[in-house]
Every structure is written in C-alpha cells, then in structure tokens.
Amino acid sequence: MQVNVEEVLLNVNKQQFQLDLIDWFLREQRDLPWRHDKDPYKIWVSEIMLQQTRVDTVIPYFNNFISKFPTAEALAEADEEKVLKAWEGLGYYSRARNLQSAVKEVVSQYGGKVPNEVKELSKLKGIGPYTQGAILSIAYGIPEPAVDGNVMRVLSRILYITEDIALPKTRKLFEKIVKELISKEKPSEFNQGLMELGAIVCTPKSPSCLLCPVQDHCLAFREGVQDELPIKTKKKTTKEVLINALLLQNPEHKILIHKRPNKGLLANLWELPNHEMKANFLNQDEQLQQFIKKQYQINVEIDHHFMNLKHEFSHLTWRIAVYRGVTTTNTTNHTDLQFVTLDEISEFPFPVPYQKILDEIKKDLL
Ligand code: SF4
C-alpha cells in the first residue's frame, strides 16, 4: 500500500516535535571530535567512517586521520598506501579510496571547498543521499534530509510506519517525510538530534522510552509496539569462500606478503599469499605448494598447519586456513610480492582478517 506523507504527518505537532528534539540534543549531545567545528571536510570524513561502524570505534581513527590529513588538500596529495594504512581496521576500504578520489576532485574542481549544492555533492564518488544530507545540514545549515538506518528506525517508531526499511523505496519515503518535518531554522541540530536519539535512546533493542525526549509524539510507544518496529526483512545468506594462505619464511626469516589487485574487494591492500581452495584430490597443503610454484615460481616446503580464521564481510564469508612453510629463495621478481621483516610488516595496510592473522604470527615469532 502506498504511504501518503501528508497523512502520516497529519497529526504530528511539527513545531513541538522539533523543539523537544532540538532542545534535548543541545543539552545532551555527546562531545565528539567532529562536532568541534563545522568544517565540511571533517564532517564528510566522520560520516564516511561512521557508516556501519560504532562511534566509539571511529573516534581514535578520526583523530588519527585528521592529524595526518587535516585538510582536503592534504588528503588529495597523500600517498594512497598511507591513506589505507590510516584506515586499516575500519574495513570497507573502498570508502577510503572513494573519499580520497572525491577529495581530489574537490581540490581540482572547487579549489578545496566542499560544495554546498546537492547537484555538485551528489556527483562526488562515495557520497550518497545520506552523506550529502549530513554535510549540507551540519556544515552549511541547509534543510536537507540525512536518512540512514538509525533515522529510519526512530521515525518508524515515532510515526508508526510499517514499511520494510530494507527496501530502497522506503528510504525515499523517509527522505520525503524528513523534508517536511525538518526544522528550517536549525536543520543541523534537527538531523543530529534524530541521529543522536537513535544512537543513545531509541536503540535497536530495548529503547529507553521512559527517558525519551519525544515520547509524547511517539505512536509506537503509545501503542506499546516499539519493540516490533522497524520492519526489516532479513538478508540472504552470504557466500562462503575457503582460502588457503601461506606464512612463508625465507632463510633471512623474512615473510612473503602479497599486494591485492588494484580493483575489486580490498583492492591494493596486502595479505599473505593465498588461493581459493579447489575441491580436487590434492591435500590442502599440496594445493598451496603447487599454487605458489605455478603462480610465483617459488619452491616451498610446507611445514605445518598454523591456524584457521573465519571473517564475515557483509556479502561474503572467508574461511582461511593458514599454513606455515619455508623457502630457500630470498628474492622475487613479482612486483606484487615482497619479503619483509616483522618490523617492516607494520608499514603495510592489511585488511582486518590478515591483521588478526599477523597478530598471531607476531605472538608466535617474537
Ligand atoms: Fe523510540 Fe521509545 Fe522514544 Fe518512541 S518513545 S522514539 S520508541 S525511545
């Protein structure tokens, strides 16, 4: 059934709702580093980092990132490997790459000033409607909606909307609703108020309704159905990939690492040499030995199985079996391979699963 925005908002006292939300936000907002000024570049960085990552986790990454790349110009000029290193651990590395590529465009096209128009912002890589709304409202005070999963949860409850928030059309519906509901005088505080409410009061499980500043406006609370909203269909099960990886040391005790291709998942990050396991008659360690020989012309003697690790991405699960081996080779001609010491390894950006494996390797080898 088509939801009519006017009907949804018919009985909402917009002005009082804005007042209650904004007053509460101004009183109770958390002290977060990206709230210290209204620099659109910093707000942009924080919003990209905050996508699917908790605030507590983001704070140290944000501070470190901004100390290394304090301006759009600094980020535009930075070496990609240094940017990925500063992003290491946050995951979703394509976001860091898109951010840097868009920042380069801001520097070359707009003299380093982040645009304040939807038309220009929306053309930048990695800036979707949410980030666009966050930058425009928070940095420039323009009443644009910034709707993410948190905001949809909060508004599903307040307005008792039962549309499936996993569907793109539902996000569009909420954007229309926020366009009507947003304070034209204080759009920054309004949008941040909704985000803050979702983060600390109207949480996914057990919302703190008794402490809620907009309880009087909340239809779900009135009906006692806050725990049943929002409606969200479950994702399909993810694909599972079995990987054999090799912890290979040469006579100088250096470890062989491999740079991933410059396109696709985790592009340009480093890892242990590995391959996807094939279901044939060879043992896993023999498969690995033959793969390294064929792919990199390196003779390997596999010693033993070192560890297993499971890592879940949003769309994919990796099950990595790590084997330990030795080689008599000290060099390689392949540009995507390097032998490095344990100390040198920390200079390279690795995705989270390989960081975990490296932690185990360090414990074992140190
Ligand atoms: Fe969320 Fe409860 Fe507040 Fe409604 S009253 S907005 S369900 S915390």
mmCIF file of C-alpha atoms and ligand atoms in Angstrom:
data_model
loop_
_atom_site.group_PDB
_atom_site.id
_atom_site.type_symbol
_atom_site.label_atom_id
_atom_site.label_comp_id
_atom_site.label_asym_id
_atom_site.label_seq_id
_atom_site.Cartn_x
_atom_site.Cartn_y
_atom_site.Cartn_z
ATOM 1 C CA MET A 1 0.000 0.000 0.000
ATOM 2 C CA GLN A 2 1.300 3.456 -0.941
ATOM 3 C CA VAL A 3 2.095 5.560 2.148
ATOM 4 C CA ASN A 4 0.902 9.135 1.915
ATOM 5 C CA VAL A 5 3.369 11.556 3.531
ATOM 6 C CA GLU A 6 0.708 14.174 4.293
ATOM 7 C CA GLU A 7 -1.484 11.587 6.009
ATOM 8 C CA VAL A 8 1.468 10.282 8.041
ATOM 9 C CA LEU A 9 2.231 13.779 9.318
ATOM 10 C CA LEU A 10 -1.387 14.885 9.733
ATOM 11 C CA ASN A 11 -1.488 14.517 13.500
ATOM 12 C CA VAL A 12 2.133 15.405 14.207
ATOM 13 C CA ASN A 13 2.734 18.689 16.029
ATOM 14 C CA LYS A 14 5.780 19.537 13.911
ATOM 15 C CA GLN A 15 6.867 22.615 15.792
ATOM 16 C CA GLN A 16 6.661 20.972 19.209
ATOM 17 C CA PHE A 17 8.434 17.880 17.919
ATOM 18 C CA GLN A 18 11.292 19.993 16.521
ATOM 19 C CA LEU A 19 11.541 21.938 19.785
ATOM 20 C CA ASP A 20 11.582 18.841 22.001
ATOM 21 C CA LEU A 21 14.152 17.072 19.824
ATOM 22 C CA ILE A 22 16.476 20.061 19.327
ATOM 23 C CA ASP A 23 16.361 21.197 22.994
ATOM 24 C CA TRP A 24 17.258 17.705 24.090
ATOM 25 C CA PHE A 25 20.066 17.429 21.530
ATOM 26 C CA LEU A 26 21.588 20.752 22.595
ATOM 27 C CA ARG A 27 21.510 19.635 26.241
ATOM 28 C CA GLU A 28 22.564 16.014 25.910
ATOM 29 C CA GLN A 29 24.737 15.678 22.803
ATOM 30 C CA ARG A 30 27.936 13.708 23.209
ATOM 31 C CA ASP A 31 31.229 15.530 22.876
ATOM 32 C CA LEU A 32 32.501 14.103 19.579
ATOM 33 C CA PRO A 33 35.624 15.401 17.824
ATOM 34 C CA TRP A 34 33.840 16.134 14.524
ATOM 35 C CA ARG A 35 31.357 18.320 16.406
ATOM 36 C CA HIS A 36 34.075 20.774 17.499
ATOM 37 C CA ASP A 37 33.731 22.860 14.363
ATOM 38 C CA LYS A 38 31.590 22.863 11.254
ATOM 39 C CA ASP A 39 34.369 22.070 8.822
ATOM 40 C CA PRO A 40 32.584 20.257 5.944
ATOM 41 C CA TYR A 41 35.706 18.215 5.161
ATOM 42 C CA LYS A 42 35.865 16.840 8.725
ATOM 43 C CA ILE A 43 32.124 16.173 8.780
ATOM 44 C CA TRP A 44 32.485 14.326 5.488
ATOM 45 C CA VAL A 45 35.350 12.169 6.820
ATOM 46 C CA SER A 46 33.431 11.389 10.016
ATOM 47 C CA GLU A 47 30.248 10.416 8.164
ATOM 48 C CA ILE A 48 32.122 8.050 5.850
ATOM 49 C CA MET A 49 33.871 6.465 8.836
ATOM 50 C CA LEU A 50 30.614 6.149 10.758
ATOM 51 C CA GLN A 51 28.913 4.102 8.040
ATOM 52 C CA GLN A 52 28.395 0.703 9.706
ATOM 53 C CA THR A 53 30.992 1.432 12.406
ATOM 54 C CA ARG A 54 30.285 2.413 16.016
ATOM 55 C CA VAL A 55 31.073 5.924 17.263
ATOM 56 C CA ASP A 56 33.460 4.652 19.979
ATOM 57 C CA THR A 57 35.481 2.766 17.380
ATOM 58 C CA VAL A 58 35.554 5.704 14.976
ATOM 59 C CA ILE A 59 36.836 8.385 17.422
ATOM 60 C CA PRO A 60 40.526 7.303 17.543
ATOM 61 C CA TYR A 61 40.545 6.617 13.792
ATOM 62 C CA PHE A 62 39.056 10.038 13.083
ATOM 63 C CA ASN A 63 41.569 11.836 15.315
ATOM 64 C CA ASN A 64 44.489 9.985 13.770
ATOM 65 C CA PHE A 65 43.202 10.506 10.216
ATOM 66 C CA ILE A 66 42.640 14.243 10.714
ATOM 67 C CA SER A 67 46.047 14.685 12.351
ATOM 68 C CA LYS A 68 47.624 13.052 9.272
ATOM 69 C CA PHE A 69 45.357 14.671 6.659
ATOM 70 C CA PRO A 70 43.980 17.845 8.290
ATOM 71 C CA THR A 71 42.611 19.415 5.094
ATOM 72 C CA ALA A 72 41.121 18.353 1.781
ATOM 73 C CA GLU A 73 44.397 19.402 0.121
ATOM 74 C CA ALA A 74 46.469 17.217 2.467
ATOM 75 C CA LEU A 75 44.298 14.178 1.746
ATOM 76 C CA ALA A 76 44.279 14.843 -2.004
ATOM 77 C CA GLU A 77 48.076 14.896 -2.091
ATOM 78 C CA ALA A 78 48.624 11.885 0.193
ATOM 79 C CA ASP A 79 50.031 8.578 -0.952
ATOM 80 C CA GLU A 80 47.162 6.047 -1.266
ATOM 81 C CA GLU A 81 49.046 3.478 0.793
ATOM 82 C CA LYS A 82 49.322 5.958 3.700
ATOM 83 C CA VAL A 83 45.575 6.659 3.479
ATOM 84 C CA LEU A 84 44.760 2.943 3.537
ATOM 85 C CA LYS A 85 47.130 2.471 6.463
ATOM 86 C CA ALA A 86 45.290 5.178 8.433
ATOM 87 C CA TRP A 87 42.012 3.429 7.538
ATOM 88 C CA GLU A 88 43.302 -0.041 8.468
ATOM 89 C CA GLY A 89 40.915 -1.727 10.871
ATOM 90 C CA LEU A 90 37.832 0.250 9.872
ATOM 91 C CA GLY A 91 37.151 -2.103 6.943
ATOM 92 C CA TYR A 92 35.277 -1.143 3.787
ATOM 93 C CA TYR A 93 38.462 0.175 2.191
ATOM 94 C CA SER A 94 36.687 1.235 -0.984
ATOM 95 C CA ARG A 95 35.221 4.017 1.155
ATOM 96 C CA ALA A 96 38.693 5.373 1.883
ATOM 97 C CA ARG A 97 39.600 5.178 -1.802
ATOM 98 C CA ASN A 98 36.372 6.854 -2.903
ATOM 99 C CA LEU A 99 36.855 9.526 -0.244
ATOM 100 C CA GLN A 100 40.338 10.341 -1.466
ATOM 101 C CA SER A 101 39.284 10.310 -5.106
ATOM 102 C CA ALA A 102 36.318 12.641 -4.367
ATOM 103 C CA VAL A 103 38.516 14.931 -2.260
ATOM 104 C CA LYS A 104 40.949 15.184 -5.190
ATOM 105 C CA GLU A 105 38.033 16.327 -7.333
ATOM 106 C CA VAL A 106 37.010 18.886 -4.705
ATOM 107 C CA VAL A 107 40.546 20.280 -4.750
ATOM 108 C CA SER A 108 40.864 20.366 -8.532
ATOM 109 C CA GLN A 109 37.297 21.465 -9.389
ATOM 110 C CA TYR A 110 36.249 23.573 -6.409
ATOM 111 C CA GLY A 111 39.536 24.930 -5.058
ATOM 112 C CA GLY A 112 39.377 22.672 -1.994
ATOM 113 C CA LYS A 113 35.964 23.954 -0.822
ATOM 114 C CA VAL A 114 33.436 21.161 -0.313
ATOM 115 C CA PRO A 115 30.407 22.093 -2.493
ATOM 116 C CA ASN A 116 27.230 23.255 -0.763
ATOM 117 C CA GLU A 117 24.835 22.231 -3.544
ATOM 118 C CA VAL A 118 23.088 18.859 -3.928
ATOM 119 C CA LYS A 119 23.853 18.842 -7.678
ATOM 120 C CA GLU A 120 27.616 19.073 -7.180
ATOM 121 C CA LEU A 121 27.901 16.994 -3.998
ATOM 122 C CA SER A 122 25.905 14.092 -5.406
ATOM 123 C CA LYS A 123 28.358 13.731 -8.309
ATOM 124 C CA LEU A 124 31.290 13.063 -5.962
ATOM 125 C CA LYS A 125 32.377 9.446 -5.556
ATOM 126 C CA GLY A 126 31.067 7.718 -2.442
ATOM 127 C CA ILE A 127 28.654 10.490 -1.454
ATOM 128 C CA GLY A 128 25.154 9.054 -1.313
ATOM 129 C CA PRO A 129 21.984 10.862 -0.236
ATOM 130 C CA TYR A 130 22.747 10.330 3.482
ATOM 131 C CA THR A 131 26.273 11.787 3.475
ATOM 132 C CA GLN A 132 25.103 14.577 1.208
ATOM 133 C CA GLY A 133 22.305 15.484 3.658
ATOM 134 C CA ALA A 134 24.664 15.276 6.632
ATOM 135 C CA ILE A 135 27.246 17.609 5.033
ATOM 136 C CA LEU A 136 24.655 20.101 3.778
ATOM 137 C CA SER A 137 22.705 20.291 7.017
ATOM 138 C CA ILE A 138 25.523 20.070 9.579
ATOM 139 C CA ALA A 139 28.217 22.125 7.839
ATOM 140 C CA TYR A 140 26.084 24.550 5.823
ATOM 141 C CA GLY A 141 22.762 24.706 7.723
ATOM 142 C CA ILE A 142 20.727 23.654 4.654
ATOM 143 C CA PRO A 143 17.495 21.749 5.473
ATOM 144 C CA GLU A 144 18.239 18.505 3.618
ATOM 145 C CA PRO A 145 17.284 15.074 4.983
ATOM 146 C CA ALA A 146 20.045 12.714 6.184
ATOM 147 C CA VAL A 147 18.331 9.346 6.446
ATOM 148 C CA ASP A 148 20.187 6.201 7.454
ATOM 149 C CA GLY A 149 19.098 3.007 9.198
ATOM 150 C CA ASN A 150 19.084 4.709 12.612
ATOM 151 C CA VAL A 151 16.877 7.532 11.473
ATOM 152 C CA MET A 152 14.503 5.094 9.737
ATOM 153 C CA ARG A 153 14.238 3.076 12.957
ATOM 154 C CA VAL A 154 13.458 6.145 15.054
ATOM 155 C CA LEU A 155 10.902 7.524 12.622
ATOM 156 C CA SER A 156 9.298 4.109 12.005
ATOM 157 C CA ARG A 157 8.562 4.088 15.712
ATOM 158 C CA ILE A 158 7.540 7.705 16.195
ATOM 159 C CA LEU A 159 5.234 7.703 13.183
ATOM 160 C CA TYR A 160 4.273 4.006 13.400
ATOM 161 C CA ILE A 161 5.402 3.224 9.861
ATOM 162 C CA THR A 162 5.417 -0.457 8.982
ATOM 163 C CA GLU A 163 7.187 -0.298 5.605
ATOM 164 C CA ASP A 164 10.223 -2.588 5.185
ATOM 165 C CA ILE A 165 13.305 -0.410 5.840
ATOM 166 C CA ALA A 166 15.490 -2.829 3.854
ATOM 167 C CA LEU A 167 13.809 -1.605 0.643
ATOM 168 C CA PRO A 168 15.261 1.410 -1.231
ATOM 169 C CA LYS A 169 11.795 2.875 -1.784
ATOM 170 C CA THR A 170 11.267 3.059 1.998
ATOM 171 C CA ARG A 171 14.390 5.222 2.361
ATOM 172 C CA LYS A 172 12.916 7.557 -0.256
ATOM 173 C CA LEU A 173 9.676 7.690 1.716
ATOM 174 C CA PHE A 174 11.572 8.671 4.878
ATOM 175 C CA GLU A 175 13.507 11.322 2.965
ATOM 176 C CA LYS A 176 10.206 12.880 1.902
ATOM 177 C CA ILE A 177 8.959 12.730 5.481
ATOM 178 C CA VAL A 178 12.107 14.391 6.880
ATOM 179 C CA LYS A 179 11.908 17.113 4.224
ATOM 180 C CA GLU A 180 8.510 18.018 5.694
ATOM 181 C CA LEU A 181 9.469 17.522 9.315
ATOM 182 C CA ILE A 182 12.912 19.154 9.452
ATOM 183 C CA SER A 183 13.403 22.490 11.203
ATOM 184 C CA LYS A 184 14.169 25.107 8.553
ATOM 185 C CA GLU A 185 15.906 27.260 11.179
ATOM 186 C CA LYS A 186 18.020 24.543 12.806
ATOM 187 C CA PRO A 187 18.422 21.690 10.298
ATOM 188 C CA SER A 188 21.842 20.719 11.675
ATOM 189 C CA GLU A 189 20.543 20.254 15.220
ATOM 190 C CA PHE A 190 17.396 18.521 13.938
ATOM 191 C CA ASN A 191 19.255 15.924 11.862
ATOM 192 C CA GLN A 192 21.904 15.393 14.520
ATOM 193 C CA GLY A 193 19.144 15.153 17.127
ATOM 194 C CA LEU A 194 17.492 12.288 15.210
ATOM 195 C CA MET A 195 20.857 10.539 14.792
ATOM 196 C CA GLU A 196 21.715 11.029 18.473
ATOM 197 C CA LEU A 197 18.308 9.807 19.586
ATOM 198 C CA GLY A 198 18.799 6.620 17.541
ATOM 199 C CA ALA A 199 22.281 6.136 18.980
ATOM 200 C CA ILE A 200 21.620 6.606 22.682
ATOM 201 C CA VAL A 201 17.866 6.445 23.421
ATOM 202 C CA CYS A 202 15.843 4.828 20.640
ATOM 203 C CA THR A 203 18.291 1.948 20.278
ATOM 204 C CA PRO A 204 17.575 -1.176 18.177
ATOM 205 C CA LYS A 205 16.910 -3.338 21.255
ATOM 206 C CA SER A 206 15.172 -2.125 24.418
ATOM 207 C CA PRO A 207 14.711 1.565 23.565
ATOM 208 C CA SER A 208 14.774 3.819 26.657
ATOM 209 C CA CYS A 209 11.267 5.157 26.121
ATOM 210 C CA LEU A 210 10.894 6.423 29.687
ATOM 211 C CA LEU A 211 13.847 8.805 29.175
ATOM 212 C CA CYS A 212 12.882 9.776 25.635
ATOM 213 C CA PRO A 213 12.510 13.493 24.869
ATOM 214 C CA VAL A 214 9.933 12.843 22.136
ATOM 215 C CA GLN A 215 7.922 10.210 23.964
ATOM 216 C CA ASP A 216 4.794 12.402 23.794
ATOM 217 C CA HIS A 217 4.988 12.311 19.996
ATOM 218 C CA CYS A 218 5.701 8.596 19.653
ATOM 219 C CA LEU A 219 2.879 6.446 18.276
ATOM 220 C CA ALA A 220 4.776 3.178 18.770
ATOM 221 C CA PHE A 221 5.214 3.959 22.477
ATOM 222 C CA ARG A 222 1.557 4.919 22.775
ATOM 223 C CA GLU A 223 0.565 1.562 21.233
ATOM 224 C CA GLY A 224 3.280 -0.408 23.079
ATOM 225 C CA VAL A 225 4.805 -1.716 19.823
ATOM 226 C CA GLN A 226 8.235 -0.046 19.960
ATOM 227 C CA ASP A 227 9.984 -3.434 20.148
ATOM 228 C CA GLU A 228 8.261 -4.634 16.982
ATOM 229 C CA LEU A 229 9.449 -1.727 14.818
ATOM 230 C CA PRO A 230 11.068 -1.104 12.445
ATOM 231 C CA ILE A 231 10.108 -3.814 9.976
ATOM 232 C CA LYS A 232 13.227 -5.132 8.294
ATOM 233 C CA THR A 233 13.473 -8.247 6.144
ATOM 234 C CA LYS A 234 16.477 -10.466 6.694
ATOM 235 C CA LYS A 235 19.383 -10.509 4.242
ATOM 236 C CA LYS A 236 20.008 -13.617 2.158
ATOM 237 C CA THR A 237 22.714 -15.941 3.459
ATOM 238 C CA THR A 238 26.187 -14.938 2.347
ATOM 239 C CA LYS A 239 28.538 -16.836 0.072
ATOM 240 C CA GLU A 240 31.339 -18.788 1.771
ATOM 241 C CA VAL A 241 34.853 -18.932 0.277
ATOM 242 C CA LEU A 242 37.502 -21.386 1.518
ATOM 243 C CA ILE A 243 41.021 -19.928 1.332
ATOM 244 C CA ASN A 244 44.453 -21.439 1.910
ATOM 245 C CA ALA A 245 47.050 -18.852 2.935
ATOM 246 C CA LEU A 246 50.775 -19.281 3.391
ATOM 247 C CA LEU A 247 53.031 -17.924 6.103
ATOM 248 C CA LEU A 248 56.259 -18.345 4.196
ATOM 249 C CA GLN A 249 59.693 -17.506 5.603
ATOM 250 C CA ASN A 250 62.972 -17.348 3.728
ATOM 251 C CA PRO A 251 66.477 -18.036 5.134
ATOM 252 C CA GLU A 252 66.649 -14.391 6.362
ATOM 253 C CA HIS A 253 63.431 -15.072 8.343
ATOM 254 C CA LYS A 254 61.576 -12.562 6.184
ATOM 255 C CA ILE A 255 57.904 -13.165 5.464
ATOM 256 C CA LEU A 256 56.392 -13.155 1.985
ATOM 257 C CA ILE A 257 53.484 -10.734 1.545
ATOM 258 C CA HIS A 258 51.287 -10.110 -1.475
ATOM 259 C CA LYS A 259 49.562 -6.966 -2.732
ATOM 260 C CA ARG A 260 45.981 -7.496 -3.885
ATOM 261 C CA PRO A 261 44.965 -6.296 -7.366
ATOM 262 C CA ASN A 262 44.087 -2.623 -7.782
ATOM 263 C CA LYS A 263 40.429 -3.446 -8.478
ATOM 264 C CA GLY A 264 37.765 -5.409 -6.610
ATOM 265 C CA LEU A 265 37.425 -6.404 -2.964
ATOM 266 C CA LEU A 266 40.107 -4.905 -0.658
ATOM 267 C CA ALA A 267 41.981 -3.530 -3.672
ATOM 268 C CA ASN A 268 45.663 -2.614 -3.145
ATOM 269 C CA LEU A 269 45.767 -3.967 0.406
ATOM 270 C CA TRP A 270 48.386 -6.524 1.450
ATOM 271 C CA GLU A 271 47.863 -10.103 2.617
ATOM 272 C CA LEU A 272 49.645 -13.424 2.881
ATOM 273 C CA PRO A 273 49.900 -15.203 -0.482
ATOM 274 C CA ASN A 274 46.776 -17.333 -0.803
ATOM 275 C CA HIS A 275 44.403 -19.047 -3.153
ATOM 276 C CA GLU A 276 40.845 -20.236 -3.127
ATOM 277 C CA MET A 277 40.681 -23.927 -2.265
ATOM 278 C CA LYS A 278 39.621 -26.269 -5.057
ATOM 279 C CA ALA A 279 37.779 -29.496 -4.443
ATOM 280 C CA ASN A 280 40.203 -31.949 -6.023
ATOM 281 C CA PHE A 281 42.238 -34.887 -4.813
ATOM 282 C CA LEU A 282 45.274 -32.999 -3.528
ATOM 283 C CA ASN A 283 45.664 -32.163 0.135
ATOM 284 C CA GLN A 284 45.255 -28.501 1.009
ATOM 285 C CA ASP A 285 48.986 -28.038 1.696
ATOM 286 C CA GLU A 286 49.880 -29.695 -1.620
ATOM 287 C CA GLN A 287 47.426 -27.431 -3.437
ATOM 288 C CA LEU A 288 49.046 -24.430 -1.802
ATOM 289 C CA GLN A 289 52.564 -25.602 -2.652
ATOM 290 C CA GLN A 290 51.629 -26.119 -6.302
ATOM 291 C CA PHE A 291 49.839 -22.772 -6.486
ATOM 292 C CA ILE A 292 52.890 -20.833 -5.204
ATOM 293 C CA LYS A 293 55.183 -22.716 -7.568
ATOM 294 C CA LYS A 294 52.961 -22.122 -10.603
ATOM 295 C CA GLN A 295 51.953 -18.540 -9.815
ATOM 296 C CA TYR A 296 55.220 -17.162 -8.406
ATOM 297 C CA GLN A 297 57.900 -19.713 -9.351
ATOM 298 C CA ILE A 298 58.867 -20.182 -5.689
ATOM 299 C CA ASN A 299 59.675 -23.609 -4.278
ATOM 300 C CA VAL A 300 58.014 -24.093 -0.936
ATOM 301 C CA GLU A 301 58.186 -26.735 1.740
ATOM 302 C CA ILE A 302 55.048 -26.751 3.816
ATOM 303 C CA ASP A 303 55.797 -27.349 7.467
ATOM 304 C CA HIS A 304 52.501 -27.432 9.338
ATOM 305 C CA HIS A 305 49.007 -26.010 9.658
ATOM 306 C CA PHE A 306 49.272 -22.755 11.655
ATOM 307 C CA MET A 307 45.723 -21.519 12.303
ATOM 308 C CA ASN A 308 42.168 -21.096 10.984
ATOM 309 C CA LEU A 309 40.208 -17.868 10.823
ATOM 310 C CA LYS A 310 36.666 -17.023 9.832
ATOM 311 C CA HIS A 311 35.860 -13.495 8.688
ATOM 312 C CA GLU A 312 32.448 -12.191 7.699
ATOM 313 C CA PHE A 313 32.003 -9.364 5.236
ATOM 314 C CA SER A 314 28.515 -8.037 4.574
ATOM 315 C CA HIS A 315 28.093 -10.227 1.483
ATOM 316 C CA LEU A 316 30.743 -12.901 1.905
ATOM 317 C CA THR A 317 32.421 -15.156 4.476
ATOM 318 C CA TRP A 318 36.075 -16.107 4.249
ATOM 319 C CA ARG A 319 37.310 -19.273 5.965
ATOM 320 C CA ILE A 320 41.079 -19.004 5.896
ATOM 321 C CA ALA A 321 43.392 -21.913 6.712
ATOM 322 C CA VAL A 322 46.959 -20.671 7.258
ATOM 323 C CA TYR A 323 49.901 -22.988 6.657
ATOM 324 C CA ARG A 324 53.478 -22.371 7.623
ATOM 325 C CA GLY A 325 56.299 -23.066 5.193
ATOM 326 C CA VAL A 326 59.882 -22.267 4.261
ATOM 327 C CA THR A 327 61.716 -21.477 1.055
ATOM 328 C CA THR A 328 65.361 -21.133 0.093
ATOM 329 C CA THR A 329 64.535 -18.119 -2.116
ATOM 330 C CA ASN A 330 65.464 -14.674 -0.817
ATOM 331 C CA THR A 331 64.058 -12.529 -3.629
ATOM 332 C CA THR A 332 61.171 -12.381 -6.025
ATOM 333 C CA ASN A 333 60.698 -10.691 -9.407
ATOM 334 C CA HIS A 334 56.986 -10.219 -8.941
ATOM 335 C CA THR A 335 56.050 -6.588 -8.260
ATOM 336 C CA ASP A 336 53.066 -7.650 -6.150
ATOM 337 C CA LEU A 337 55.238 -9.746 -3.797
ATOM 338 C CA GLN A 338 57.722 -8.668 -1.135
ATOM 339 C CA PHE A 339 59.804 -10.365 1.534
ATOM 340 C CA VAL A 340 59.615 -8.214 4.678
ATOM 341 C CA THR A 341 60.727 -8.386 8.299
ATOM 342 C CA LEU A 342 58.214 -8.465 11.136
ATOM 343 C CA ASP A 343 59.011 -4.802 11.853
ATOM 344 C CA GLU A 344 58.542 -3.731 8.265
ATOM 345 C CA ILE A 345 55.208 -5.513 8.031
ATOM 346 C CA SER A 346 53.529 -2.834 10.193
ATOM 347 C CA GLU A 347 54.163 -0.253 7.461
ATOM 348 C CA PHE A 348 51.815 -2.032 5.055
ATOM 349 C CA PRO A 349 47.997 -1.782 5.103
ATOM 350 C CA PHE A 350 46.321 -5.152 5.681
ATOM 351 C CA PRO A 351 42.566 -5.955 5.792
ATOM 352 C CA VAL A 352 41.132 -6.991 9.167
ATOM 353 C CA PRO A 353 41.323 -10.807 8.717
ATOM 354 C CA TYR A 354 45.022 -10.606 7.846
ATOM 355 C CA GLN A 355 45.684 -8.181 10.713
ATOM 356 C CA LYS A 356 44.293 -10.848 13.045
ATOM 357 C CA ILE A 357 46.497 -13.484 11.446
ATOM 358 C CA LEU A 358 49.522 -11.170 11.733
ATOM 359 C CA ASP A 359 48.802 -10.661 15.445
ATOM 360 C CA GLU A 360 49.017 -14.431 15.909
ATOM 361 C CA ILE A 361 52.177 -14.611 13.802
ATOM 362 C CA LYS A 362 53.833 -11.883 15.891
ATOM 363 C CA LYS A 363 52.975 -13.721 19.112
ATOM 364 C CA ASP A 364 54.462 -16.876 17.664
ATOM 365 C CA LEU A 365 57.605 -15.421 16.114
ATOM 366 C CA LEU A 366 58.601 -12.767 18.633
HETATM 367 FE FE1 SF4 B 1 11.976 5.469 20.462
HETATM 368 FE FE2 SF4 B 1 10.659 4.941 22.700
HETATM 369 FE FE3 SF4 B 1 11.333 7.449 22.110
HETATM 370 FE FE4 SF4 B 1 9.448 6.210 20.739
HETATM 371 S S1 SF4 B 1 9.388 6.741 22.901
HETATM 372 S S2 SF4 B 1 11.115 7.429 19.904
HETATM 373 S S3 SF4 B 1 10.221 4.122 20.679
HETATM 374 S S4 SF4 B 1 12.722 5.741 22.553
#
